[in-house]
Amino acid sequence: MHSLIAFIKNLYDPVYMQGLIHAGGVPLAAAIVFAETGLLVGFFLPGDTMLFIAGVAAAAKWIDIRALIPALIAAAIIGDQLGYFLGFKTGHAIFTREEGFFFKRKHAEKAHAFYLKYGVWAVVLAKFAPVLRTFVPFMAGVGEMPYRKYISVDSLAVVAWICLVVLSGYILGERAQKNLHYIVLGIALVSMLPVIIGVTKEFLASRKSS
């Protein structure tokens, strides 16, 4: 367990992640995206950070950008469809599922509330927020969003998410390499903004009602 926790912590180290991408290439990057989007236990994976670093790696010619972007888009779309159908099949059973190291019910509850509030827009907005990115496709299935609507909106959101983050790393290239830790920290802060705003609104609302 200690080695697993250490590995998870290392994933948030830009240099460590860069080494993984260099060693594993496009298949590893695609596997990380699939795990984060399609497997409920993948919520802890640093998707945005990995995408940006993969873009930087492509700029350095470690991996081919022409293979990278289509592979990542395919992995995210397939992962999202898996999440949707898991939610559609299992329904609300997730709210009674036993908690474990890789599953916290509060994440599912927050994603459910987010989906109920924003509906189809939740599918788009969730792509740019950790944890929600993992659970909202599942909640779209639980909420029985019409599949044609879901896959069309989700596919467009995936393309926007992948291209924006990967191409940012690719365009910045060597400049990003020199300041990688600071840029990754900035990405993490920006990606957490939806969650921070949501928590702040809930806090202010509770203060007003009390």
PDB file of N, CA and C in Angstrom, residues 67-155:
ATOM      1  N   ALA A  67       0.111  11.283 -33.934  1.00  0.00           N
ATOM      2  CA  ALA A  67      -0.436  10.061 -33.345  1.00  0.00           C
ATOM      3  C   ALA A  67      -1.024  10.335 -31.966  1.00  0.00           C
ATOM      4  N   LEU A  68      -0.425  11.283 -31.252  1.00  0.00           N
ATOM      5  CA  LEU A  68      -0.814  11.553 -29.867  1.00  0.00           C
ATOM      6  C   LEU A  68      -2.247  12.051 -29.745  1.00  0.00           C
ATOM      7  N   ILE A  69      -2.592  13.110 -30.457  1.00  0.00           N
ATOM      8  CA  ILE A  69      -3.910  13.730 -30.290  1.00  0.00           C
ATOM      9  C   ILE A  69      -5.055  12.781 -30.673  1.00  0.00           C
ATOM     10  N   PRO A  70      -5.012  12.095 -31.835  1.00  0.00           N
ATOM     11  CA  PRO A  70      -6.102  11.151 -32.139  1.00  0.00           C
ATOM     12  C   PRO A  70      -6.219  10.030 -31.108  1.00  0.00           C
ATOM     13  N   ALA A  71      -5.079   9.530 -30.617  1.00  0.00           N
ATOM     14  CA  ALA A  71      -5.113   8.449 -29.630  1.00  0.00           C
ATOM     15  C   ALA A  71      -5.745   8.915 -28.328  1.00  0.00           C
ATOM     16  N   LEU A  72      -5.406  10.129 -27.898  1.00  0.00           N
ATOM     17  CA  LEU A  72      -5.965  10.663 -26.655  1.00  0.00           C
ATOM     18  C   LEU A  72      -7.462  10.930 -26.789  1.00  0.00           C
ATOM     19  N   ILE A  73      -7.865  11.470 -27.931  1.00  0.00           N
ATOM     20  CA  ILE A  73      -9.291  11.722 -28.167  1.00  0.00           C
ATOM     21  C   ILE A  73     -10.073  10.410 -28.148  1.00  0.00           C
ATOM     22  N   ALA A  74      -9.543   9.403 -28.835  1.00  0.00           N
ATOM     23  CA  ALA A  74     -10.215   8.102 -28.863  1.00  0.00           C
ATOM     24  C   ALA A  74     -10.303   7.497 -27.457  1.00  0.00           C
ATOM     25  N   ALA A  75      -9.209   7.586 -26.700  1.00  0.00           N
ATOM     26  CA  ALA A  75      -9.191   7.008 -25.345  1.00  0.00           C
ATOM     27  C   ALA A  75     -10.203   7.700 -24.441  1.00  0.00           C
ATOM     28  N   ALA A  76     -10.298   9.029 -24.548  1.00  0.00           N
ATOM     29  CA  ALA A  76     -11.233   9.776 -23.698  1.00  0.00           C
ATOM     30  C   ALA A  76     -12.683   9.476 -24.077  1.00  0.00           C
ATOM     31  N   ILE A  77     -12.969   9.420 -25.365  1.00  0.00           N
ATOM     32  CA  ILE A  77     -14.342   9.140 -25.798  1.00  0.00           C
ATOM     33  C   ILE A  77     -14.757   7.730 -25.397  1.00  0.00           C
ATOM     34  N   ILE A  78     -13.871   6.763 -25.601  1.00  0.00           N
ATOM     35  CA  ILE A  78     -14.178   5.379 -25.220  1.00  0.00           C
ATOM     36  C   ILE A  78     -14.358   5.283 -23.703  1.00  0.00           C
ATOM     37  N   GLY A  79     -13.480   5.951 -22.961  1.00  0.00           N
ATOM     38  CA  GLY A  79     -13.595   5.937 -21.504  1.00  0.00           C
ATOM     39  C   GLY A  79     -14.904   6.548 -21.036  1.00  0.00           C
ATOM     40  N   ASP A  80     -15.296   7.658 -21.639  1.00  0.00           N
ATOM     41  CA  ASP A  80     -16.551   8.313 -21.269  1.00  0.00           C
ATOM     42  C   ASP A  80     -17.754   7.424 -21.562  1.00  0.00           C
ATOM     43  N   GLN A  81     -17.707   6.718 -22.696  1.00  0.00           N
ATOM     44  CA  GLN A  81     -18.837   5.836 -23.024  1.00  0.00           C
ATOM     45  C   GLN A  81     -18.934   4.688 -22.023  1.00  0.00           C
ATOM     46  N   LEU A  82     -17.781   4.188 -21.610  1.00  0.00           N
ATOM     47  CA  LEU A  82     -17.782   3.136 -20.582  1.00  0.00           C
ATOM     48  C   LEU A  82     -18.414   3.669 -19.300  1.00  0.00           C
ATOM     49  N   GLY A  83     -18.004   4.888 -18.894  1.00  0.00           N
ATOM     50  CA  GLY A  83     -18.573   5.493 -17.695  1.00  0.00           C
ATOM     51  C   GLY A  83     -20.077   5.684 -17.822  1.00  0.00           C
ATOM     52  N   TYR A  84     -20.530   6.156 -18.976  1.00  0.00           N
ATOM     53  CA  TYR A  84     -21.965   6.371 -19.208  1.00  0.00           C
ATOM     54  C   TYR A  84     -22.748   5.068 -19.064  1.00  0.00           C
ATOM     55  N   PHE A  85     -22.281   4.015 -19.730  1.00  0.00           N
ATOM     56  CA  PHE A  85     -23.021   2.756 -19.705  1.00  0.00           C
ATOM     57  C   PHE A  85     -22.958   2.067 -18.340  1.00  0.00           C
ATOM     58  N   LEU A  86     -21.862   2.248 -17.619  1.00  0.00           N
ATOM     59  CA  LEU A  86     -21.811   1.738 -16.245  1.00  0.00           C
ATOM     60  C   LEU A  86     -22.875   2.430 -15.394  1.00  0.00           C
ATOM     61  N   GLY A  87     -22.984   3.741 -15.563  1.00  0.00           N
ATOM     62  CA  GLY A  87     -24.004   4.487 -14.829  1.00  0.00           C
ATOM     63  C   GLY A  87     -25.404   4.092 -15.242  1.00  0.00           C
ATOM     64  N   PHE A  88     -25.617   3.895 -16.531  1.00  0.00           N
ATOM     65  CA  PHE A  88     -26.927   3.516 -17.053  1.00  0.00           C
ATOM     66  C   PHE A  88     -27.354   2.149 -16.527  1.00  0.00           C
ATOM     67  N   LYS A  89     -26.392   1.227 -16.421  1.00  0.00           N
ATOM     68  CA  LYS A  89     -26.704  -0.140 -15.987  1.00  0.00           C
ATOM     69  C   LYS A  89     -26.869  -0.252 -14.474  1.00  0.00           C
ATOM     70  N   THR A  90     -25.999   0.421 -13.721  1.00  0.00           N
ATOM     71  CA  THR A  90     -26.013   0.246 -12.267  1.00  0.00           C
ATOM     72  C   THR A  90     -26.904   1.241 -11.560  1.00  0.00           C
ATOM     73  N   GLY A  91     -27.223   2.367 -12.236  1.00  0.00           N
ATOM     74  CA  GLY A  91     -28.120   3.348 -11.647  1.00  0.00           C
ATOM     75  C   GLY A  91     -27.622   3.905 -10.331  1.00  0.00           C
ATOM     76  N   HIS A  92     -28.527   4.064  -9.392  1.00  0.00           N
ATOM     77  CA  HIS A  92     -28.209   4.739  -8.129  1.00  0.00           C
ATOM     78  C   HIS A  92     -27.507   3.828  -7.130  1.00  0.00           C
ATOM     79  N   ALA A  93     -27.148   2.613  -7.539  1.00  0.00           N
ATOM     80  CA  ALA A  93     -26.486   1.689  -6.620  1.00  0.00           C
ATOM     81  C   ALA A  93     -25.150   2.233  -6.131  1.00  0.00           C
ATOM     82  N   ILE A  94     -24.558   3.144  -6.908  1.00  0.00           N
ATOM     83  CA  ILE A  94     -23.258   3.691  -6.507  1.00  0.00           C
ATOM     84  C   ILE A  94     -23.340   4.440  -5.182  1.00  0.00           C
ATOM     85  N   PHE A  95     -24.513   4.974  -4.861  1.00  0.00           N
ATOM     86  CA  PHE A  95     -24.655   5.761  -3.633  1.00  0.00           C
ATOM     87  C   PHE A  95     -24.720   4.878  -2.381  1.00  0.00           C
ATOM     88  N   THR A  96     -24.848   3.578  -2.586  1.00  0.00           N
ATOM     89  CA  THR A  96     -24.819   2.644  -1.454  1.00  0.00           C
ATOM     90  C   THR A  96     -23.583   1.750  -1.489  1.00  0.00           C
ATOM     91  N   ARG A  97     -22.715   2.013  -2.441  1.00  0.00           N
ATOM     92  CA  ARG A  97     -21.495   1.209  -2.566  1.00  0.00           C
ATOM     93  C   ARG A  97     -20.572   1.466  -1.385  1.00  0.00           C
ATOM     94  N   GLU A  98     -19.924   0.401  -0.944  1.00  0.00           N
ATOM     95  CA  GLU A  98     -18.996   0.522   0.191  1.00  0.00           C
ATOM     96  C   GLU A  98     -17.777   1.346  -0.223  1.00  0.00           C
ATOM     97  N   GLU A  99     -17.360   2.235   0.659  1.00  0.00           N
ATOM     98  CA  GLU A  99     -16.204   3.072   0.371  1.00  0.00           C
ATOM     99  C   GLU A  99     -14.908   2.289   0.531  1.00  0.00           C
ATOM    100  N   GLY A 100     -13.895   2.717  -0.206  1.00  0.00           N
ATOM    101  CA  GLY A 100     -12.580   2.107  -0.107  1.00  0.00           C
ATOM    102  C   GLY A 100     -11.525   3.149  -0.404  1.00  0.00           C
ATOM    103  N   PHE A 101     -10.276   2.700  -0.525  1.00  0.00           N
ATOM    104  CA  PHE A 101      -9.168   3.626  -0.769  1.00  0.00           C
ATOM    105  C   PHE A 101      -9.358   4.375  -2.084  1.00  0.00           C
ATOM    106  N   PHE A 102      -9.897   3.677  -3.102  1.00  0.00           N
ATOM    107  CA  PHE A 102     -10.040   4.282  -4.421  1.00  0.00           C
ATOM    108  C   PHE A 102     -11.452   4.809  -4.691  1.00  0.00           C
ATOM    109  N   PHE A 103     -12.340   4.700  -3.730  1.00  0.00           N
ATOM    110  CA  PHE A 103     -13.700   5.193  -3.969  1.00  0.00           C
ATOM    111  C   PHE A 103     -14.232   5.941  -2.758  1.00  0.00           C
ATOM    112  N   LYS A 104     -14.602   7.192  -2.984  1.00  0.00           N
ATOM    113  CA  LYS A 104     -15.210   8.005  -1.940  1.00  0.00           C
ATOM    114  C   LYS A 104     -16.591   8.445  -2.430  1.00  0.00           C
ATOM    115  N   ARG A 105     -17.618   8.121  -1.655  1.00  0.00           N
ATOM    116  CA  ARG A 105     -18.990   8.412  -2.071  1.00  0.00           C
ATOM    117  C   ARG A 105     -19.218   9.906  -2.286  1.00  0.00           C
ATOM    118  N   LYS A 106     -18.492  10.738  -1.548  1.00  0.00           N
ATOM    119  CA  LYS A 106     -18.693  12.186  -1.666  1.00  0.00           C
ATOM    120  C   LYS A 106     -18.401  12.678  -3.073  1.00  0.00           C
ATOM    121  N   HIS A 107     -17.433  12.027  -3.769  1.00  0.00           N
ATOM    122  CA  HIS A 107     -17.118  12.437  -5.139  1.00  0.00           C
ATOM    123  C   HIS A 107     -18.310  12.165  -6.057  1.00  0.00           C
ATOM    124  N   ALA A 108     -18.940  11.006  -5.887  1.00  0.00           N
ATOM    125  CA  ALA A 108     -20.101  10.673  -6.697  1.00  0.00           C
ATOM    126  C   ALA A 108     -21.258  11.618  -6.399  1.00  0.00           C
ATOM    127  N   GLU A 109     -21.452  11.951  -5.134  1.00  0.00           N
ATOM    128  CA  GLU A 109     -22.548  12.839  -4.743  1.00  0.00           C
ATOM    129  C   GLU A 109     -22.354  14.246  -5.314  1.00  0.00           C
ATOM    130  N   LYS A 110     -21.116  14.745  -5.284  1.00  0.00           N
ATOM    131  CA  LYS A 110     -20.839  16.068  -5.850  1.00  0.00           C
ATOM    132  C   LYS A 110     -21.064  16.074  -7.360  1.00  0.00           C
ATOM    133  N   ALA A 111     -20.620  15.016  -8.025  1.00  0.00           N
ATOM    134  CA  ALA A 111     -20.806  14.929  -9.479  1.00  0.00           C
ATOM    135  C   ALA A 111     -22.286  14.834  -9.819  1.00  0.00           C
ATOM    136  N   HIS A 112     -23.044  14.111  -9.002  1.00  0.00           N
ATOM    137  CA  HIS A 112     -24.485  13.977  -9.233  1.00  0.00           C
ATOM    138  C   HIS A 112     -25.173  15.334  -9.104  1.00  0.00           C
ATOM    139  N   ALA A 113     -24.824  16.070  -8.055  1.00  0.00           N
ATOM    140  CA  ALA A 113     -25.401  17.400  -7.852  1.00  0.00           C
ATOM    141  C   ALA A 113     -25.021  18.336  -8.998  1.00  0.00           C
ATOM    142  N   PHE A 114     -23.781  18.240  -9.443  1.00  0.00           N
ATOM    143  CA  PHE A 114     -23.295  19.069 -10.550  1.00  0.00           C
ATOM    144  C   PHE A 114     -24.069  18.750 -11.821  1.00  0.00           C
ATOM    145  N   TYR A 115     -24.301  17.461 -12.070  1.00  0.00           N
ATOM    146  CA  TYR A 115     -25.036  17.052 -13.265  1.00  0.00           C
ATOM    147  C   TYR A 115     -26.485  17.520 -13.204  1.00  0.00           C
ATOM    148  N   LEU A 116     -27.126  17.369 -12.041  1.00  0.00           N
ATOM    149  CA  LEU A 116     -28.517  17.792 -11.895  1.00  0.00           C
ATOM    150  C   LEU A 116     -28.664  19.298 -12.105  1.00  0.00           C
ATOM    151  N   LYS A 117     -27.666  20.052 -11.677  1.00  0.00           N
ATOM    152  CA  LYS A 117     -27.734  21.505 -11.783  1.00  0.00           C
ATOM    153  C   LYS A 117     -27.504  21.990 -13.209  1.00  0.00           C
ATOM    154  N   TYR A 118     -26.530  21.412 -13.898  1.00  0.00           N
ATOM    155  CA  TYR A 118     -26.132  21.949 -15.194  1.00  0.00           C
ATOM    156  C   TYR A 118     -26.570  21.104 -16.391  1.00  0.00           C
ATOM    157  N   GLY A 119     -27.043  19.889 -16.141  1.00  0.00           N
ATOM    158  CA  GLY A 119     -27.540  19.059 -17.235  1.00  0.00           C
ATOM    159  C   GLY A 119     -26.485  18.793 -18.290  1.00  0.00           C
ATOM    160  N   VAL A 120     -26.843  19.067 -19.552  1.00  0.00           N
ATOM    161  CA  VAL A 120     -25.940  18.773 -20.658  1.00  0.00           C
ATOM    162  C   VAL A 120     -24.650  19.582 -20.560  1.00  0.00           C
ATOM    163  N   TRP A 121     -24.718  20.783 -19.987  1.00  0.00           N
ATOM    164  CA  TRP A 121     -23.506  21.599 -19.848  1.00  0.00           C
ATOM    165  C   TRP A 121     -22.524  20.980 -18.862  1.00  0.00           C
ATOM    166  N   ALA A 122     -23.028  20.148 -17.953  1.00  0.00           N
ATOM    167  CA  ALA A 122     -22.144  19.471 -17.005  1.00  0.00           C
ATOM    168  C   ALA A 122     -21.149  18.578 -17.734  1.00  0.00           C
ATOM    169  N   VAL A 123     -21.597  17.962 -18.829  1.00  0.00           N
ATOM    170  CA  VAL A 123     -20.725  17.080 -19.617  1.00  0.00           C
ATOM    171  C   VAL A 123     -19.556  17.871 -20.193  1.00  0.00           C
ATOM    172  N   VAL A 124     -19.838  19.105 -20.611  1.00  0.00           N
ATOM    173  CA  VAL A 124     -18.789  19.955 -21.191  1.00  0.00           C
ATOM    174  C   VAL A 124     -17.875  20.499 -20.099  1.00  0.00           C
ATOM    175  N   LEU A 125     -18.456  21.105 -19.087  1.00  0.00           N
ATOM    176  CA  LEU A 125     -17.672  21.751 -18.031  1.00  0.00           C
ATOM    177  C   LEU A 125     -16.817  20.752 -17.259  1.00  0.00           C
ATOM    178  N   ALA A 126     -17.332  19.533 -17.089  1.00  0.00           N
ATOM    179  CA  ALA A 126     -16.613  18.524 -16.309  1.00  0.00           C
ATOM    180  C   ALA A 126     -15.284  18.127 -16.933  1.00  0.00           C
ATOM    181  N   LYS A 127     -15.170  18.300 -18.235  1.00  0.00           N
ATOM    182  CA  LYS A 127     -13.912  17.938 -18.902  1.00  0.00           C
ATOM    183  C   LYS A 127     -12.733  18.756 -18.369  1.00  0.00           C
ATOM    184  N   PHE A 128     -13.029  19.914 -17.821  1.00  0.00           N
ATOM    185  CA  PHE A 128     -11.969  20.807 -17.374  1.00  0.00           C
ATOM    186  C   PHE A 128     -11.856  20.843 -15.850  1.00  0.00           C
ATOM    187  N   ALA A 129     -12.410  19.828 -15.184  1.00  0.00           N
ATOM    188  CA  ALA A 129     -12.346  19.776 -13.721  1.00  0.00           C
ATOM    189  C   ALA A 129     -12.025  18.363 -13.255  1.00  0.00           C
ATOM    190  N   PRO A 130     -10.938  18.190 -12.484  1.00  0.00           N
ATOM    191  CA  PRO A 130     -10.611  16.866 -11.945  1.00  0.00           C
ATOM    192  C   PRO A 130     -11.773  16.321 -11.130  1.00  0.00           C
ATOM    193  N   VAL A 131     -11.844  15.019 -10.993  1.00  0.00           N
ATOM    194  CA  VAL A 131     -12.879  14.281 -10.268  1.00  0.00           C
ATOM    195  C   VAL A 131     -14.207  14.335 -11.026  1.00  0.00           C
ATOM    196  N   LEU A 132     -14.707  15.543 -11.326  1.00  0.00           N
ATOM    197  CA  LEU A 132     -15.937  15.643 -12.105  1.00  0.00           C
ATOM    198  C   LEU A 132     -15.755  14.986 -13.468  1.00  0.00           C
ATOM    199  N   ARG A 133     -14.569  15.111 -14.025  1.00  0.00           N
ATOM    200  CA  ARG A 133     -14.260  14.506 -15.325  1.00  0.00           C
ATOM    201  C   ARG A 133     -14.467  12.989 -15.273  1.00  0.00           C
ATOM    202  N   THR A 134     -14.230  12.392 -14.127  1.00  0.00           N
ATOM    203  CA  THR A 134     -14.392  10.953 -13.971  1.00  0.00           C
ATOM    204  C   THR A 134     -15.841  10.571 -13.722  1.00  0.00           C
ATOM    205  N   PHE A 135     -16.532  11.320 -12.878  1.00  0.00           N
ATOM    206  CA  PHE A 135     -17.843  10.884 -12.405  1.00  0.00           C
ATOM    207  C   PHE A 135     -19.025  11.412 -13.215  1.00  0.00           C
ATOM    208  N   VAL A 136     -18.900  12.551 -13.896  1.00  0.00           N
ATOM    209  CA  VAL A 136     -20.052  13.098 -14.616  1.00  0.00           C
ATOM    210  C   VAL A 136     -20.536  12.186 -15.750  1.00  0.00           C
ATOM    211  N   PRO A 137     -19.648  11.545 -16.541  1.00  0.00           N
ATOM    212  CA  PRO A 137     -20.167  10.599 -17.537  1.00  0.00           C
ATOM    213  C   PRO A 137     -21.004   9.488 -16.898  1.00  0.00           C
ATOM    214  N   PHE A 138     -20.559   9.003 -15.765  1.00  0.00           N
ATOM    215  CA  PHE A 138     -21.318   7.985 -15.037  1.00  0.00           C
ATOM    216  C   PHE A 138     -22.681   8.538 -14.633  1.00  0.00           C
ATOM    217  N   MET A 139     -22.711   9.780 -14.118  1.00  0.00           N
ATOM    218  CA  MET A 139     -23.955  10.386 -13.673  1.00  0.00           C
ATOM    219  C   MET A 139     -24.889  10.697 -14.843  1.00  0.00           C
ATOM    220  N   ALA A 140     -24.321  10.973 -16.009  1.00  0.00           N
ATOM    221  CA  ALA A 140     -25.154  11.155 -17.200  1.00  0.00           C
ATOM    222  C   ALA A 140     -25.881   9.854 -17.523  1.00  0.00           C
ATOM    223  N   GLY A 141     -25.200   8.732 -17.296  1.00  0.00           N
ATOM    224  CA  GLY A 141     -25.841   7.431 -17.473  1.00  0.00           C
ATOM    225  C   GLY A 141     -26.883   7.160 -16.403  1.00  0.00           C
ATOM    226  N   VAL A 142     -26.559   7.487 -15.165  1.00  0.00           N
ATOM    227  CA  VAL A 142     -27.517   7.318 -14.063  1.00  0.00           C
ATOM    228  C   VAL A 142     -28.771   8.148 -14.336  1.00  0.00           C
ATOM    229  N   GLY A 143     -28.577   9.377 -14.815  1.00  0.00           N
ATOM    230  CA  GLY A 143     -29.692  10.272 -15.111  1.00  0.00           C
ATOM    231  C   GLY A 143     -30.388   9.973 -16.426  1.00  0.00           C
ATOM    232  N   GLU A 144     -29.905   8.942 -17.133  1.00  0.00           N
ATOM    233  CA  GLU A 144     -30.494   8.502 -18.401  1.00  0.00           C
ATOM    234  C   GLU A 144     -30.591   9.640 -19.425  1.00  0.00           C
ATOM    235  N   MET A 145     -29.529  10.421 -19.520  1.00  0.00           N
ATOM    236  CA  MET A 145     -29.460  11.412 -20.592  1.00  0.00           C
ATOM    237  C   MET A 145     -29.557  10.680 -21.930  1.00  0.00           C
ATOM    238  N   PRO A 146     -30.372  11.146 -22.865  1.00  0.00           N
ATOM    239  CA  PRO A 146     -30.471  10.479 -24.174  1.00  0.00           C
ATOM    240  C   PRO A 146     -29.079  10.268 -24.776  1.00  0.00           C
ATOM    241  N   TYR A 147     -28.807   9.032 -25.195  1.00  0.00           N
ATOM    242  CA  TYR A 147     -27.441   8.695 -25.577  1.00  0.00           C
ATOM    243  C   TYR A 147     -26.957   9.499 -26.786  1.00  0.00           C
ATOM    244  N   ARG A 148     -27.827   9.739 -27.753  1.00  0.00           N
ATOM    245  CA  ARG A 148     -27.401  10.508 -28.931  1.00  0.00           C
ATOM    246  C   ARG A 148     -26.942  11.909 -28.521  1.00  0.00           C
ATOM    247  N   LYS A 149     -27.687  12.512 -27.619  1.00  0.00           N
ATOM    248  CA  LYS A 149     -27.301  13.841 -27.130  1.00  0.00           C
ATOM    249  C   LYS A 149     -25.989  13.750 -26.366  1.00  0.00           C
ATOM    250  N   TYR A 150     -25.879  12.710 -25.523  1.00  0.00           N
ATOM    251  CA  TYR A 150     -24.671  12.578 -24.701  1.00  0.00           C
ATOM    252  C   TYR A 150     -23.426  12.406 -25.566  1.00  0.00           C
ATOM    253  N   ILE A 151     -23.458  11.484 -26.502  1.00  0.00           N
ATOM    254  CA  ILE A 151     -22.233  11.189 -27.264  1.00  0.00           C
ATOM    255  C   ILE A 151     -21.842  12.368 -28.153  1.00  0.00           C
ATOM    256  N   SER A 152     -22.810  13.105 -28.686  1.00  0.00           N
ATOM    257  CA  SER A 152     -22.462  14.244 -29.539  1.00  0.00           C
ATOM    258  C   SER A 152     -21.834  15.364 -28.716  1.00  0.00           C
ATOM    259  N   VAL A 153     -22.440  15.688 -27.575  1.00  0.00           N
ATOM    260  CA  VAL A 153     -21.904  16.742 -26.715  1.00  0.00           C
ATOM    261  C   VAL A 153     -20.564  16.315 -26.127  1.00  0.00           C
ATOM    262  N   ASP A 154     -20.498  15.071 -25.660  1.00  0.00           N
ATOM    263  CA  ASP A 154     -19.275  14.581 -25.031  1.00  0.00           C
ATOM    264  C   ASP A 154     -18.109  14.561 -26.016  1.00  0.00           C
ATOM    265  N   SER A 155     -18.360  14.136 -27.246  1.00  0.00           N
ATOM    266  CA  SER A 155     -17.287  14.057 -28.247  1.00  0.00           C
ATOM    267  C   SER A 155     -16.710  15.433 -28.538  1.00  0.00           C
TER     268      SER A 155
END
